[in-house]
Amino acid sequence: SVTLSVSGTDVRRASYDYYDGTDSYGSAGDLKRAQIQIWTGSAWSTIATHYYRYYKAGDANGVVNGLKYVLSPFGYAAMVAAAEPGQT
């Protein structure tokens, strides 16, 4: 993660999750999610999530590790609300 501090106080950070190679949507090391979080005074609260999927070996119409698509925070929220498999 990368944290923004103002006058010594943490205020915002970007946190990153990566595929581990066992998932259908990316190879090991591919960026899965980038979350923007704010410090509430006692915990980090996620305010936006960007989500990424990639081509894997054997996929048609793409190259291995090539970006297949990106979901904006609004798209990610809609996908989670629709209970897309693999997004728990």
PDB file of C-alpha atoms in Angstrom:
ATOM      1  CA  SER A   1       0.000   0.000   0.000  1.00  0.00           C
ATOM      2  CA  VAL A   2       0.942   3.645  -0.407  1.00  0.00           C
ATOM      3  CA  THR A   3      -0.105   6.081   2.326  1.00  0.00           C
ATOM      4  CA  LEU A   4      -0.603   9.844   2.135  1.00  0.00           C
ATOM      5  CA  SER A   5       0.225  11.664   5.362  1.00  0.00           C
ATOM      6  CA  VAL A   6      -0.483  15.316   6.096  1.00  0.00           C
ATOM      7  CA  SER A   7       1.486  16.879   8.947  1.00  0.00           C
ATOM      8  CA  GLY A   8       2.390  13.396  10.189  1.00  0.00           C
ATOM      9  CA  THR A   9      -1.194  12.113  10.166  1.00  0.00           C
ATOM     10  CA  ASP A  10      -2.231   9.327   7.785  1.00  0.00           C
ATOM     11  CA  VAL A  11      -5.253  10.486   5.772  1.00  0.00           C
ATOM     12  CA  ARG A  12      -5.552   8.328   2.649  1.00  0.00           C
ATOM     13  CA  ARG A  13      -3.982   5.262   1.124  1.00  0.00           C
ATOM     14  CA  ALA A  14      -4.059   3.047  -1.926  1.00  0.00           C
ATOM     15  CA  SER A  15      -4.081  -0.663  -1.159  1.00  0.00           C
ATOM     16  CA  TYR A  16      -3.369  -3.302  -3.811  1.00  0.00           C
ATOM     17  CA  ASP A  17      -4.419  -6.972  -4.148  1.00  0.00           C
ATOM     18  CA  TYR A  18      -2.867  -9.344  -6.690  1.00  0.00           C
ATOM     19  CA  TYR A  19      -4.010 -12.603  -8.264  1.00  0.00           C
ATOM     20  CA  ASP A  20      -2.283 -15.657  -6.781  1.00  0.00           C
ATOM     21  CA  GLY A  21      -2.601 -17.896  -9.837  1.00  0.00           C
ATOM     22  CA  THR A  22      -5.550 -19.962  -8.582  1.00  0.00           C
ATOM     23  CA  ASP A  23      -8.217 -17.577  -9.915  1.00  0.00           C
ATOM     24  CA  SER A  24      -9.871 -17.719 -13.355  1.00  0.00           C
ATOM     25  CA  TYR A  25      -9.461 -13.995 -14.011  1.00  0.00           C
ATOM     26  CA  GLY A  26      -5.717 -13.401 -13.743  1.00  0.00           C
ATOM     27  CA  SER A  27      -2.312 -15.023 -13.486  1.00  0.00           C
ATOM     28  CA  ALA A  28      -0.072 -14.907 -10.429  1.00  0.00           C
ATOM     29  CA  GLY A  29       1.152 -11.354  -9.885  1.00  0.00           C
ATOM     30  CA  ASP A  30      -1.516  -9.594 -11.994  1.00  0.00           C
ATOM     31  CA  LEU A  31      -3.137  -6.645 -10.216  1.00  0.00           C
ATOM     32  CA  LYS A  32      -6.623  -7.644  -9.050  1.00  0.00           C
ATOM     33  CA  ARG A  33      -7.901  -4.637  -7.085  1.00  0.00           C
ATOM     34  CA  ALA A  34      -6.751  -1.159  -6.230  1.00  0.00           C
ATOM     35  CA  GLN A  35      -8.652   0.266  -3.276  1.00  0.00           C
ATOM     36  CA  ILE A  36      -8.661   3.903  -2.212  1.00  0.00           C
ATOM     37  CA  GLN A  37      -9.132   4.194   1.547  1.00  0.00           C
ATOM     38  CA  ILE A  38      -9.476   7.012   4.060  1.00  0.00           C
ATOM     39  CA  TRP A  39      -8.473   6.962   7.708  1.00  0.00           C
ATOM     40  CA  THR A  40     -11.537   7.427   9.918  1.00  0.00           C
ATOM     41  CA  GLY A  41      -9.543   7.971  13.095  1.00  0.00           C
ATOM     42  CA  SER A  42      -9.727   4.332  14.144  1.00  0.00           C
ATOM     43  CA  ALA A  43      -9.701   2.246  10.933  1.00  0.00           C
ATOM     44  CA  TRP A  44      -9.230   2.396   7.176  1.00  0.00           C
ATOM     45  CA  SER A  45     -12.474   2.721   5.212  1.00  0.00           C
ATOM     46  CA  THR A  46     -12.608   1.840   1.498  1.00  0.00           C
ATOM     47  CA  ILE A  47     -14.177   4.599  -0.586  1.00  0.00           C
ATOM     48  CA  ALA A  48     -13.423   3.265  -4.095  1.00  0.00           C
ATOM     49  CA  THR A  49     -12.346  -0.023  -5.651  1.00  0.00           C
ATOM     50  CA  HIS A  50     -10.955  -0.463  -9.157  1.00  0.00           C
ATOM     51  CA  TYR A  51     -11.052  -4.076 -10.403  1.00  0.00           C
ATOM     52  CA  TYR A  52      -8.987  -5.721 -13.178  1.00  0.00           C
ATOM     53  CA  ARG A  53      -9.237  -8.923 -15.219  1.00  0.00           C
ATOM     54  CA  TYR A  54      -6.639 -10.356 -17.580  1.00  0.00           C
ATOM     55  CA  TYR A  55      -6.194 -12.873 -20.375  1.00  0.00           C
ATOM     56  CA  LYS A  56      -4.713 -16.178 -19.263  1.00  0.00           C
ATOM     57  CA  ALA A  57      -3.009 -18.971 -21.197  1.00  0.00           C
ATOM     58  CA  GLY A  58      -5.560 -20.569 -23.520  1.00  0.00           C
ATOM     59  CA  ASP A  59      -7.921 -17.572 -23.627  1.00  0.00           C
ATOM     60  CA  ALA A  60      -9.046 -16.552 -27.119  1.00  0.00           C
ATOM     61  CA  ASN A  61      -8.489 -13.060 -28.552  1.00  0.00           C
ATOM     62  CA  GLY A  62      -5.817 -11.901 -26.113  1.00  0.00           C
ATOM     63  CA  VAL A  63      -2.271 -12.329 -24.874  1.00  0.00           C
ATOM     64  CA  VAL A  64      -1.292 -13.840 -21.521  1.00  0.00           C
ATOM     65  CA  ASN A  65      -1.285 -11.123 -18.828  1.00  0.00           C
ATOM     66  CA  GLY A  66      -2.910  -8.692 -21.274  1.00  0.00           C
ATOM     67  CA  LEU A  67      -5.581  -6.522 -19.677  1.00  0.00           C
ATOM     68  CA  LYS A  68      -9.042  -7.853 -20.542  1.00  0.00           C
ATOM     69  CA  TYR A  69     -11.074  -5.161 -18.801  1.00  0.00           C
ATOM     70  CA  VAL A  70     -11.242  -2.725 -15.903  1.00  0.00           C
ATOM     71  CA  LEU A  71     -14.208  -1.906 -13.689  1.00  0.00           C
ATOM     72  CA  SER A  72     -14.512   1.572 -12.237  1.00  0.00           C
ATOM     73  CA  PRO A  73     -15.667   1.972  -8.636  1.00  0.00           C
ATOM     74  CA  PHE A  74     -19.284   2.250  -9.856  1.00  0.00           C
ATOM     75  CA  GLY A  75     -18.957  -0.885 -12.004  1.00  0.00           C
ATOM     76  CA  TYR A  76     -17.290  -2.796  -9.183  1.00  0.00           C
ATOM     77  CA  ALA A  77     -20.069  -1.858  -6.746  1.00  0.00           C
ATOM     78  CA  ALA A  78     -22.688  -3.014  -9.282  1.00  0.00           C
ATOM     79  CA  MET A  79     -20.845  -6.314  -9.809  1.00  0.00           C
ATOM     80  CA  VAL A  80     -20.651  -6.977  -6.064  1.00  0.00           C
ATOM     81  CA  ALA A  81     -24.340  -6.055  -5.653  1.00  0.00           C
ATOM     82  CA  ALA A  82     -25.214  -8.520  -8.410  1.00  0.00           C
ATOM     83  CA  ALA A  83     -23.166 -11.202  -6.569  1.00  0.00           C
ATOM     84  CA  GLU A  84     -20.834 -11.969  -9.498  1.00  0.00           C
ATOM     85  CA  PRO A  85     -19.146 -15.298  -8.702  1.00  0.00           C
ATOM     86  CA  GLY A  86     -15.587 -14.963  -7.487  1.00  0.00           C
ATOM     87  CA  GLN A  87     -16.016 -11.530  -5.918  1.00  0.00           C
ATOM     88  CA  THR A  88     -16.440 -12.389  -2.287  1.00  0.00           C
TER      89      THR A  88
END
